[in-house]
């Protein structure tokens, strides 16, 4: 049997709509309500009047309350990944804290999201450093963090960046495609699926 080609995907913002939950926990910690359009940077403490310590407290509370296992899916993520999984192996790479591994894997299995592997990058590391260590090449990668997406695209991998306020601050680059939905990703990959 022919070996399947591989598609890589991020988790937060791509499979799960993590931002509303994160803002809810930021509110729990700081008492301040923020809105999606205010999240103009990937790191919330860089675009909101909150500290890195607030963000860390929110993270810890999310972990304690098992919130990584009960997020909402991004529209179209499950259907498209299921369809892609017929032709490709799906590899998830996330910058979530490593403590969230069990909750994250349980979530994917419970929701029926197909994945062959899930990798957690070390804090402060860039996804492209891990990707370069893999013995295989991705056909495509789906990511919402701008610097990760740019790095992956620059390495020659076709990269789809789901559009959000936090990734609009810099220009495009070769191999980097800004998309507004999973539907667009599916359409773009349709030739590979037929
Ligand atoms: Mg993300």
mmCIF file of N, CA and C in Angstrom, residues 27-101:
data_model
loop_
_atom_site.group_PDB
_atom_site.id
_atom_site.type_symbol
_atom_site.label_atom_id
_atom_site.label_comp_id
_atom_site.label_asym_id
_atom_site.label_seq_id
_atom_site.Cartn_x
_atom_site.Cartn_y
_atom_site.Cartn_z
ATOM 1 N N UNK A 27 -10.801 37.145 31.951
ATOM 2 C CA UNK A 27 -11.778 37.937 32.711
ATOM 3 C C UNK A 27 -11.880 37.424 34.146
ATOM 4 N N UNK A 28 -11.868 36.109 34.304
ATOM 5 C CA UNK A 28 -11.923 35.524 35.651
ATOM 6 C C UNK A 28 -10.751 36.008 36.500
ATOM 7 N N UNK A 29 -9.582 36.103 35.853
ATOM 8 C CA UNK A 29 -8.357 36.448 36.584
ATOM 9 C C UNK A 29 -8.245 37.956 36.822
ATOM 10 N N UNK A 30 -8.637 38.757 35.827
ATOM 11 C CA UNK A 30 -8.397 40.212 35.901
ATOM 12 C C UNK A 30 -9.667 41.022 36.142
ATOM 13 N N UNK A 31 -10.838 40.409 35.921
ATOM 14 C CA UNK A 31 -12.092 41.145 36.021
ATOM 15 C C UNK A 31 -12.372 41.999 34.796
ATOM 16 N N UNK A 32 -11.506 41.911 33.788
ATOM 17 C CA UNK A 32 -11.676 42.760 32.605
ATOM 18 C C UNK A 32 -12.213 41.949 31.412
ATOM 19 N N UNK A 33 -13.213 42.549 30.743
ATOM 20 C CA UNK A 33 -13.795 41.900 29.564
ATOM 21 C C UNK A 33 -13.126 42.435 28.295
ATOM 22 N N UNK A 34 -12.658 41.528 27.463
ATOM 23 C CA UNK A 34 -12.062 41.932 26.187
ATOM 24 C C UNK A 34 -12.791 41.240 25.035
ATOM 25 N N UNK A 35 -12.612 41.780 23.836
ATOM 26 C CA UNK A 35 -13.312 41.278 22.650
ATOM 27 C C UNK A 35 -12.313 40.803 21.596
ATOM 28 N N UNK A 36 -12.781 39.917 20.724
ATOM 29 C CA UNK A 36 -11.871 39.297 19.761
ATOM 30 C C UNK A 36 -11.097 40.332 18.934
ATOM 31 N N UNK A 37 -11.801 41.390 18.520
ATOM 32 C CA UNK A 37 -11.139 42.373 17.659
ATOM 33 C C UNK A 37 -9.978 43.076 18.378
ATOM 34 N N UNK A 38 -9.966 42.995 19.717
ATOM 35 C CA UNK A 38 -8.860 43.616 20.464
ATOM 36 C C UNK A 38 -7.603 42.742 20.471
ATOM 37 N N UNK A 39 -7.749 41.494 20.067
ATOM 38 C CA UNK A 39 -6.611 40.565 20.141
ATOM 39 C C UNK A 39 -5.816 40.710 18.833
ATOM 40 N N UNK A 40 -5.015 41.741 18.790
ATOM 41 C CA UNK A 40 -4.284 42.055 17.556
ATOM 42 C C UNK A 40 -2.868 41.492 17.571
ATOM 43 N N UNK A 41 -2.530 40.780 18.660
ATOM 44 C CA UNK A 41 -1.234 40.091 18.718
ATOM 45 C C UNK A 41 -1.481 38.688 19.262
ATOM 46 N N UNK A 42 -0.563 37.793 18.949
ATOM 47 C CA UNK A 42 -0.719 36.410 19.407
ATOM 48 C C UNK A 42 -0.645 36.324 20.936
ATOM 49 N N UNK A 43 0.266 37.108 21.521
ATOM 50 C CA UNK A 43 0.403 37.117 22.981
ATOM 51 C C UNK A 43 -0.521 38.188 23.560
ATOM 52 N N UNK A 44 -1.492 37.743 24.357
ATOM 53 C CA UNK A 44 -2.537 38.641 24.830
ATOM 54 C C UNK A 44 -1.972 39.803 25.660
ATOM 55 N N UNK A 45 -0.889 39.518 26.378
ATOM 56 C CA UNK A 45 -0.328 40.590 27.223
ATOM 57 C C UNK A 45 0.341 41.672 26.379
ATOM 58 N N UNK A 46 0.541 41.406 25.091
ATOM 59 C CA UNK A 46 1.169 42.414 24.215
ATOM 60 C C UNK A 46 0.141 43.347 23.565
ATOM 61 N N UNK A 47 -1.138 42.964 23.644
ATOM 62 C CA UNK A 47 -2.146 43.837 23.015
ATOM 63 C C UNK A 47 -3.254 44.254 23.983
ATOM 64 N N UNK A 48 -3.225 43.726 25.204
ATOM 65 C CA UNK A 48 -4.245 44.089 26.199
ATOM 66 C C UNK A 48 -3.557 44.647 27.443
ATOM 67 N N UNK A 49 -4.283 45.462 28.221
ATOM 68 C CA UNK A 49 -3.684 45.985 29.454
ATOM 69 C C UNK A 49 -3.674 44.947 30.579
ATOM 70 N N UNK A 50 -2.972 43.855 30.340
ATOM 71 C CA UNK A 50 -2.830 42.780 31.339
ATOM 72 C C UNK A 50 -1.357 42.354 31.367
ATOM 73 N N UNK A 51 -1.000 41.586 32.403
ATOM 74 C CA UNK A 51 0.411 41.180 32.523
ATOM 75 C C UNK A 51 0.583 39.720 32.093
ATOM 76 N N UNK A 52 1.845 39.344 31.882
ATOM 77 C CA UNK A 52 2.163 37.954 31.540
ATOM 78 C C UNK A 52 1.736 37.033 32.689
ATOM 79 N N UNK A 53 1.823 37.566 33.900
ATOM 80 C CA UNK A 53 1.414 36.811 35.077
ATOM 81 C C UNK A 53 -0.096 36.505 35.039
ATOM 82 N N UNK A 54 -0.894 37.478 34.590
ATOM 83 C CA UNK A 54 -2.345 37.257 34.436
ATOM 84 C C UNK A 54 -2.597 36.106 33.458
ATOM 85 N N UNK A 55 -1.851 36.136 32.359
ATOM 86 C CA UNK A 55 -2.016 35.111 31.326
ATOM 87 C C UNK A 55 -1.640 33.738 31.898
ATOM 88 N N UNK A 56 -0.548 33.696 32.646
ATOM 89 C CA UNK A 56 -0.091 32.444 33.261
ATOM 90 C C UNK A 56 -1.154 31.915 34.231
ATOM 91 N N UNK A 57 -1.735 32.816 35.027
ATOM 92 C CA UNK A 57 -2.794 32.408 35.977
ATOM 93 C C UNK A 57 -4.002 31.857 35.220
ATOM 94 N N UNK A 58 -4.349 32.514 34.122
ATOM 95 C CA UNK A 58 -5.484 32.043 33.312
ATOM 96 C C UNK A 58 -5.204 30.638 32.779
ATOM 97 N N UNK A 59 -3.983 30.431 32.275
ATOM 98 C CA UNK A 59 -3.554 29.115 31.777
ATOM 99 C C UNK A 59 -3.703 28.044 32.864
ATOM 100 N N UNK A 60 -3.200 28.358 34.041
ATOM 101 C CA UNK A 60 -3.231 27.379 35.138
ATOM 102 C C UNK A 60 -4.665 27.021 35.519
ATOM 103 N N UNK A 61 -5.523 28.035 35.535
ATOM 104 C CA UNK A 61 -6.931 27.818 35.877
ATOM 105 C C UNK A 61 -7.619 26.958 34.808
ATOM 106 N N UNK A 62 -7.268 27.217 33.552
ATOM 107 C CA UNK A 62 -7.839 26.427 32.448
ATOM 108 C C UNK A 62 -7.448 24.963 32.582
ATOM 109 N N UNK A 63 -6.201 24.737 32.948
ATOM 110 C CA UNK A 63 -5.699 23.376 33.113
ATOM 111 C C UNK A 63 -6.427 22.685 34.272
ATOM 112 N N UNK A 64 -6.543 23.414 35.382
ATOM 113 C CA UNK A 64 -7.177 22.872 36.585
ATOM 114 C C UNK A 64 -8.639 22.517 36.318
ATOM 115 N N UNK A 65 -9.295 23.330 35.528
ATOM 116 C CA UNK A 65 -10.723 23.121 35.272
ATOM 117 C C UNK A 65 -10.970 22.275 34.026
ATOM 118 N N UNK A 66 -9.912 21.635 33.526
ATOM 119 C CA UNK A 66 -10.048 20.663 32.440
ATOM 120 C C UNK A 66 -10.641 21.282 31.170
ATOM 121 N N UNK A 67 -10.346 22.554 30.969
ATOM 122 C CA UNK A 67 -11.024 23.277 29.899
ATOM 123 C C UNK A 67 -10.501 22.885 28.510
ATOM 124 N N UNK A 68 -9.275 22.337 28.461
ATOM 125 C CA UNK A 68 -8.708 21.930 27.172
ATOM 126 C C UNK A 68 -9.491 20.782 26.565
ATOM 127 N N UNK A 69 -10.282 20.112 27.397
ATOM 128 C CA UNK A 69 -11.039 18.981 26.866
ATOM 129 C C UNK A 69 -12.481 19.375 26.541
ATOM 130 N N UNK A 70 -12.837 20.632 26.702
ATOM 131 C CA UNK A 70 -14.209 21.023 26.337
ATOM 132 C C UNK A 70 -14.270 22.384 25.626
ATOM 133 N N UNK A 71 -13.554 22.427 24.505
ATOM 134 C CA UNK A 71 -13.586 23.631 23.674
ATOM 135 C C UNK A 71 -14.569 23.420 22.522
ATOM 136 N N UNK A 72 -14.974 24.503 21.916
ATOM 137 C CA UNK A 72 -15.816 24.425 20.712
ATOM 138 C C UNK A 72 -14.916 24.214 19.493
ATOM 139 N N UNK A 73 -15.427 23.452 18.535
ATOM 140 C CA UNK A 73 -14.672 23.252 17.298
ATOM 141 C C UNK A 73 -14.834 24.458 16.376
ATOM 142 N N UNK A 74 -13.806 24.741 15.601
ATOM 143 C CA UNK A 74 -13.911 25.742 14.542
ATOM 144 C C UNK A 74 -14.792 25.153 13.434
ATOM 145 N N UNK A 75 -15.675 25.972 12.891
ATOM 146 C CA UNK A 75 -16.570 25.532 11.809
ATOM 147 C C UNK A 75 -15.809 24.844 10.675
ATOM 148 N N UNK A 76 -16.249 23.664 10.321
ATOM 149 C CA UNK A 76 -15.669 22.981 9.162
ATOM 150 C C UNK A 76 -14.420 22.173 9.473
ATOM 151 N N UNK A 77 -13.870 22.331 10.675
ATOM 152 C CA UNK A 77 -12.604 21.659 10.992
ATOM 153 C C UNK A 77 -12.770 20.134 10.957
ATOM 154 N N UNK A 78 -13.795 19.645 11.652
ATOM 155 C CA UNK A 78 -13.950 18.192 11.756
ATOM 156 C C UNK A 78 -14.231 17.557 10.387
ATOM 157 N N UNK A 79 -15.218 18.100 9.673
ATOM 158 C CA UNK A 79 -15.596 17.513 8.374
ATOM 159 C C UNK A 79 -14.417 17.511 7.410
ATOM 160 N N UNK A 80 -13.707 18.637 7.368
ATOM 161 C CA UNK A 80 -12.590 18.732 6.421
ATOM 162 C C UNK A 80 -11.466 17.786 6.819
ATOM 163 N N UNK A 81 -11.150 17.724 8.103
ATOM 164 C CA UNK A 81 -10.073 16.825 8.540
ATOM 165 C C UNK A 81 -10.450 15.363 8.298
ATOM 166 N N UNK A 82 -11.725 15.033 8.496
ATOM 167 C CA UNK A 82 -12.158 13.651 8.234
ATOM 168 C C UNK A 82 -11.985 13.312 6.752
ATOM 169 N N UNK A 83 -12.334 14.265 5.920
ATOM 170 C CA UNK A 83 -12.199 14.047 4.480
ATOM 171 C C UNK A 83 -10.717 13.956 4.094
ATOM 172 N N UNK A 84 -9.919 14.856 4.640
ATOM 173 C CA UNK A 84 -8.478 14.847 4.352
ATOM 174 C C UNK A 84 -7.834 13.545 4.826
ATOM 175 N N UNK A 85 -8.327 13.015 5.947
ATOM 176 C CA UNK A 85 -7.716 11.815 6.534
ATOM 177 C C UNK A 85 -7.869 10.583 5.652
ATOM 178 N N UNK A 86 -8.785 10.646 4.676
ATOM 179 C CA UNK A 86 -8.912 9.512 3.752
ATOM 180 C C UNK A 86 -7.707 9.435 2.822
ATOM 181 N N UNK A 87 -7.093 10.585 2.570
ATOM 182 C CA UNK A 87 -5.953 10.625 1.647
ATOM 183 C C UNK A 87 -4.622 10.946 2.339
ATOM 184 N N UNK A 88 -4.705 11.575 3.500
ATOM 185 C CA UNK A 88 -3.490 12.048 4.179
ATOM 186 C C UNK A 88 -3.457 11.558 5.629
ATOM 187 N N UNK A 89 -2.257 11.467 6.175
ATOM 188 C CA UNK A 89 -2.132 11.346 7.623
ATOM 189 C C UNK A 89 -2.135 12.752 8.205
ATOM 190 N N UNK A 90 -2.835 12.923 9.321
ATOM 191 C CA UNK A 90 -2.938 14.236 9.956
ATOM 192 C C UNK A 90 -1.999 14.274 11.165
ATOM 193 N N UNK A 91 -1.120 15.257 11.180
ATOM 194 C CA UNK A 91 -0.208 15.440 12.311
ATOM 195 C C UNK A 91 -0.486 16.806 12.941
ATOM 196 N N UNK A 92 -0.800 16.787 14.236
ATOM 197 C CA UNK A 92 -1.110 18.027 14.958
ATOM 198 C C UNK A 92 0.152 18.519 15.667
ATOM 199 N N UNK A 93 0.459 19.790 15.510
ATOM 200 C CA UNK A 93 1.569 20.386 16.271
ATOM 201 C C UNK A 93 1.023 21.589 17.018
ATOM 202 N N UNK A 94 1.195 21.583 18.329
ATOM 203 C CA UNK A 94 0.618 22.632 19.158
ATOM 204 C C UNK A 94 1.648 23.250 20.086
ATOM 205 N N UNK A 95 1.414 24.513 20.415
ATOM 206 C CA UNK A 95 2.255 25.200 21.397
ATOM 207 C C UNK A 95 1.564 25.228 22.767
ATOM 208 N N UNK A 96 0.512 24.420 22.910
ATOM 209 C CA UNK A 96 -0.136 24.322 24.227
ATOM 210 C C UNK A 96 0.889 23.866 25.259
ATOM 211 N N UNK A 97 0.645 24.202 26.546
ATOM 212 C CA UNK A 97 1.558 23.669 27.552
ATOM 213 C C UNK A 97 1.533 22.136 27.537
ATOM 214 N N UNK A 98 2.678 21.523 27.743
ATOM 215 C CA UNK A 98 2.774 20.055 27.677
ATOM 216 C C UNK A 98 1.823 19.391 28.684
ATOM 217 N N UNK A 99 1.503 20.110 29.756
ATOM 218 C CA UNK A 99 0.559 19.586 30.766
ATOM 219 C C UNK A 99 -0.813 19.294 30.171
ATOM 220 N N UNK A 100 -1.100 19.935 29.037
ATOM 221 C CA UNK A 100 -2.435 19.793 28.433
ATOM 222 C C UNK A 100 -2.517 18.592 27.495
ATOM 223 N N UNK A 101 -1.446 17.779 27.432
ATOM 224 C CA UNK A 101 -1.424 16.663 26.472
ATOM 225 C C UNK A 101 -2.591 15.701 26.663
#
